Amino acid sequence: AALLLLVLVGGDYVQMDAGTLKEVRRGPAAGLSPLALLDLDGDGTPEILSGDTWDGQKSLQALDARTEKLIWRTEHHRPIRTGMALLNGFLWVPDTEGLVALDPRTGERRAAIPVPGPLCSVREFRGRLLFATTRGRVALVAPPPEGGLAAVTWEVETGLPFTHESPLAAGGLVFAL
């Protein structure tokens, strides 16, 4: 059964069965900043991706959603707060270098797409990477299979700052908040 992870305001997390909405597990959320639930290894069970500062280092970590055991941890240049995407066999995350491609099974860095301006987040949208910068740029790019320069499908410069949740996509529409 698929799990749905919820973090409660009181500092506890709850895992619930997505089909029945029955509680599976509850515990303290100390040190756990869940960003996403993604099936990184293709086994049908999602892993928890958590951005955190670990031993003074900014990091992204993958945890087994059933056991909460650490699968991998990788250091980054800035805290990752939101927005990652699985596409073309890579886990794409925002970093100071731009869009960074990680091996989803090990967390090892494989490639990067340079992006001017600090990134808010990245999402998969129609087989491409959709991202926004804090300085108001929204773009949709088609990443090459091995990283490097990306083919820009479209981009818009709004001049307005965006939040870390931006952009969002639903029903073929893109929203930048």
mmCIF file of C-alpha atoms in Angstrom:
data_model
loop_
_atom_site.group_PDB
_atom_site.id
_atom_site.type_symbol
_atom_site.label_atom_id
_atom_site.label_comp_id
_atom_site.label_asym_id
_atom_site.label_seq_id
_atom_site.Cartn_x
_atom_site.Cartn_y
_atom_site.Cartn_z
ATOM 1 C CA ALA A 1 0.000 0.000 0.000
ATOM 2 C CA ALA A 2 1.190 3.515 -0.760
ATOM 3 C CA LEU A 3 1.980 5.745 2.191
ATOM 4 C CA LEU A 4 1.064 9.364 2.638
ATOM 5 C CA LEU A 5 3.356 11.352 4.934
ATOM 6 C CA LEU A 6 1.861 14.185 6.948
ATOM 7 C CA VAL A 7 3.775 16.438 9.317
ATOM 8 C CA LEU A 8 1.700 17.854 12.135
ATOM 9 C CA VAL A 9 2.208 21.289 13.630
ATOM 10 C CA GLY A 10 2.815 19.752 17.051
ATOM 11 C CA GLY A 11 6.139 18.346 15.822
ATOM 12 C CA ASP A 12 4.984 14.784 15.122
ATOM 13 C CA TYR A 13 4.655 13.100 11.753
ATOM 14 C CA VAL A 14 1.980 10.614 10.752
ATOM 15 C CA GLN A 15 2.196 8.024 7.971
ATOM 16 C CA MET A 16 -1.179 6.979 6.643
ATOM 17 C CA ASP A 17 -2.272 4.365 4.135
ATOM 18 C CA ALA A 18 -3.315 6.407 1.095
ATOM 19 C CA GLY A 19 -6.087 3.959 0.231
ATOM 20 C CA THR A 20 -7.778 3.660 3.627
ATOM 21 C CA LEU A 21 -6.437 6.791 5.357
ATOM 22 C CA LYS A 22 -5.674 4.649 8.409
ATOM 23 C CA GLU A 23 -2.669 5.590 10.496
ATOM 24 C CA VAL A 24 0.331 3.318 9.911
ATOM 25 C CA ARG A 25 2.962 5.006 12.083
ATOM 26 C CA ARG A 26 3.426 8.109 14.225
ATOM 27 C CA GLY A 27 6.560 9.611 15.712
ATOM 28 C CA PRO A 28 8.504 12.784 16.454
ATOM 29 C CA ALA A 29 9.488 14.774 13.366
ATOM 30 C CA ALA A 30 12.648 16.181 14.979
ATOM 31 C CA GLY A 31 15.334 16.643 12.319
ATOM 32 C CA LEU A 32 12.985 15.549 9.530
ATOM 33 C CA SER A 33 12.010 18.231 7.027
ATOM 34 C CA PRO A 34 10.067 16.259 4.422
ATOM 35 C CA LEU A 35 10.134 17.756 0.954
ATOM 36 C CA ALA A 36 8.769 14.998 -1.223
ATOM 37 C CA LEU A 37 7.710 11.391 -1.475
ATOM 38 C CA LEU A 38 9.180 9.920 -4.667
ATOM 39 C CA ASP A 39 9.824 6.343 -5.771
ATOM 40 C CA LEU A 40 13.578 6.686 -6.270
ATOM 41 C CA ASP A 41 14.382 3.019 -6.895
ATOM 42 C CA GLY A 42 11.326 1.989 -8.935
ATOM 43 C CA ASP A 43 10.085 -0.607 -6.425
ATOM 44 C CA GLY A 44 6.625 0.942 -6.089
ATOM 45 C CA THR A 45 7.248 2.329 -2.579
ATOM 46 C CA PRO A 46 8.124 6.008 -2.258
ATOM 47 C CA GLU A 47 11.158 7.260 -0.375
ATOM 48 C CA ILE A 48 11.098 10.348 1.850
ATOM 49 C CA LEU A 49 13.307 13.178 0.620
ATOM 50 C CA SER A 50 14.288 15.523 3.423
ATOM 51 C CA GLY A 51 16.319 18.706 3.227
ATOM 52 C CA ASP A 52 18.202 19.496 6.368
ATOM 53 C CA THR A 53 21.358 20.781 7.927
ATOM 54 C CA TRP A 54 23.267 17.737 9.135
ATOM 55 C CA ASP A 55 26.387 18.163 11.281
ATOM 56 C CA GLY A 56 26.568 21.804 10.145
ATOM 57 C CA GLN A 57 26.356 20.850 6.441
ATOM 58 C CA LYS A 58 23.443 21.562 4.127
ATOM 59 C CA SER A 59 22.179 18.286 2.773
ATOM 60 C CA LEU A 60 19.490 16.318 1.023
ATOM 61 C CA GLN A 61 18.743 12.878 2.371
ATOM 62 C CA ALA A 62 16.636 9.951 1.211
ATOM 63 C CA LEU A 63 14.923 7.798 3.836
ATOM 64 C CA ASP A 64 13.036 4.530 3.495
ATOM 65 C CA ALA A 65 9.369 5.503 3.996
ATOM 66 C CA ARG A 66 8.549 2.283 5.864
ATOM 67 C CA THR A 67 11.542 2.030 8.209
ATOM 68 C CA GLU A 68 12.799 5.661 8.219
ATOM 69 C CA LYS A 69 16.363 4.344 7.730
ATOM 70 C CA LEU A 70 18.797 6.525 5.847
ATOM 71 C CA ILE A 71 19.390 5.393 2.248
ATOM 72 C CA TRP A 72 21.753 8.204 1.239
ATOM 73 C CA ARG A 73 22.752 11.763 2.095
ATOM 74 C CA THR A 74 24.436 14.298 -0.154
ATOM 75 C CA GLU A 75 25.771 17.777 0.615
ATOM 76 C CA HIS A 76 24.564 20.874 -1.216
ATOM 77 C CA HIS A 77 25.610 24.504 -1.431
ATOM 78 C CA ARG A 78 22.308 25.751 -0.069
ATOM 79 C CA PRO A 79 19.383 24.314 1.872
ATOM 80 C CA ILE A 80 16.835 22.583 -0.341
ATOM 81 C CA ARG A 81 13.396 23.576 0.844
ATOM 82 C CA THR A 82 11.020 22.436 -1.854
ATOM 83 C CA GLY A 83 10.555 21.229 -5.386
ATOM 84 C CA MET A 84 12.369 18.263 -6.908
ATOM 85 C CA ALA A 85 11.599 16.209 -9.987
ATOM 86 C CA LEU A 86 12.294 12.695 -11.271
ATOM 87 C CA LEU A 87 12.944 12.849 -15.011
ATOM 88 C CA ASN A 88 15.051 10.861 -17.510
ATOM 89 C CA GLY A 89 16.499 8.682 -14.745
ATOM 90 C CA PHE A 90 17.732 11.630 -12.647
ATOM 91 C CA LEU A 91 16.528 13.341 -9.493
ATOM 92 C CA TRP A 92 16.645 17.063 -10.346
ATOM 93 C CA VAL A 93 17.122 19.473 -7.421
ATOM 94 C CA PRO A 94 17.685 23.241 -7.207
ATOM 95 C CA ASP A 95 21.162 24.309 -6.074
ATOM 96 C CA THR A 96 23.396 27.369 -6.404
ATOM 97 C CA GLU A 97 24.829 25.900 -9.635
ATOM 98 C CA GLY A 98 21.372 25.638 -11.186
ATOM 99 C CA LEU A 99 19.420 22.440 -11.738
ATOM 100 C CA VAL A 100 21.522 19.567 -10.435
ATOM 101 C CA ALA A 101 20.939 15.977 -11.564
ATOM 102 C CA LEU A 102 21.483 13.314 -8.903
ATOM 103 C CA ASP A 103 21.467 9.538 -9.220
ATOM 104 C CA PRO A 104 18.159 8.758 -7.449
ATOM 105 C CA ARG A 105 19.489 5.472 -5.984
ATOM 106 C CA THR A 106 22.747 6.856 -4.525
ATOM 107 C CA GLY A 107 22.427 10.666 -4.360
ATOM 108 C CA GLU A 108 25.621 11.085 -6.392
ATOM 109 C CA ARG A 109 25.847 14.230 -8.519
ATOM 110 C CA ARG A 110 25.736 13.413 -12.245
ATOM 111 C CA ALA A 111 25.195 16.700 -14.099
ATOM 112 C CA ALA A 112 24.022 20.304 -13.795
ATOM 113 C CA ILE A 113 22.126 22.752 -15.977
ATOM 114 C CA PRO A 114 23.309 26.318 -15.289
ATOM 115 C CA VAL A 115 20.462 28.697 -14.399
ATOM 116 C CA PRO A 116 20.947 32.426 -13.737
ATOM 117 C CA GLY A 117 19.422 33.561 -10.456
ATOM 118 C CA PRO A 118 18.502 31.680 -7.280
ATOM 119 C CA LEU A 119 16.006 28.887 -7.930
ATOM 120 C CA CYS A 120 12.728 28.451 -6.061
ATOM 121 C CA SER A 121 12.005 24.891 -7.107
ATOM 122 C CA VAL A 122 11.859 22.500 -10.026
ATOM 123 C CA ARG A 123 8.988 20.263 -11.124
ATOM 124 C CA GLU A 124 8.415 17.747 -13.898
ATOM 125 C CA PHE A 125 5.851 19.053 -16.374
ATOM 126 C CA ARG A 126 4.987 17.248 -19.616
ATOM 127 C CA GLY A 127 8.352 15.465 -19.758
ATOM 128 C CA ARG A 128 10.355 18.630 -19.138
ATOM 129 C CA LEU A 129 11.699 20.591 -16.170
ATOM 130 C CA LEU A 130 9.620 23.564 -15.032
ATOM 131 C CA PHE A 131 11.357 26.008 -12.691
ATOM 132 C CA ALA A 132 11.188 29.541 -11.317
ATOM 133 C CA THR A 133 13.810 31.846 -9.866
ATOM 134 C CA THR A 134 13.338 34.171 -6.909
ATOM 135 C CA ARG A 135 13.929 37.058 -9.339
ATOM 136 C CA GLY A 136 10.870 36.338 -11.484
ATOM 137 C CA ARG A 137 12.003 34.030 -14.281
ATOM 138 C CA VAL A 138 9.807 31.022 -15.149
ATOM 139 C CA ALA A 139 11.058 28.513 -17.712
ATOM 140 C CA LEU A 140 10.365 25.095 -19.168
ATOM 141 C CA VAL A 141 13.451 23.229 -20.376
ATOM 142 C CA ALA A 142 14.122 19.859 -21.966
ATOM 143 C CA PRO A 143 17.218 18.462 -20.258
ATOM 144 C CA PRO A 144 19.689 16.522 -22.393
ATOM 145 C CA PRO A 145 20.107 12.877 -21.286
ATOM 146 C CA GLU A 146 23.557 13.463 -19.758
ATOM 147 C CA GLY A 147 23.080 16.988 -18.360
ATOM 148 C CA GLY A 148 24.806 20.008 -19.879
ATOM 149 C CA LEU A 149 22.983 22.773 -21.703
ATOM 150 C CA ALA A 150 19.230 22.404 -21.870
ATOM 151 C CA ALA A 151 16.920 23.234 -24.748
ATOM 152 C CA VAL A 152 14.597 26.016 -23.581
ATOM 153 C CA THR A 153 10.981 25.336 -24.594
ATOM 154 C CA TRP A 154 9.765 28.687 -23.275
ATOM 155 C CA GLU A 155 10.607 31.251 -20.622
ATOM 156 C CA VAL A 156 9.007 34.348 -19.150
ATOM 157 C CA GLU A 157 10.683 37.188 -17.233
ATOM 158 C CA THR A 158 8.050 38.719 -14.948
ATOM 159 C CA GLY A 159 10.298 40.918 -12.827
ATOM 160 C CA LEU A 160 8.287 39.826 -9.777
ATOM 161 C CA PRO A 161 9.798 37.704 -6.988
ATOM 162 C CA PHE A 162 8.396 34.219 -6.471
ATOM 163 C CA THR A 163 8.038 32.018 -3.417
ATOM 164 C CA HIS A 164 9.762 28.688 -2.799
ATOM 165 C CA GLU A 165 6.554 26.848 -3.801
ATOM 166 C CA SER A 166 6.616 28.330 -7.294
ATOM 167 C CA PRO A 167 5.955 27.209 -9.960
ATOM 168 C CA LEU A 168 2.959 24.908 -9.757
ATOM 169 C CA ALA A 169 1.306 23.153 -12.680
ATOM 170 C CA ALA A 170 -2.145 21.621 -12.984
ATOM 171 C CA GLY A 171 -4.367 20.722 -15.904
ATOM 172 C CA GLY A 172 -1.909 22.047 -18.464
ATOM 173 C CA LEU A 173 -1.641 25.456 -16.760
ATOM 174 C CA VAL A 174 1.431 26.882 -15.024
ATOM 175 C CA PHE A 175 1.049 29.072 -11.951
ATOM 176 C CA ALA A 176 3.897 31.191 -10.568
ATOM 177 C CA LEU A 177 3.187 32.548 -7.099
#
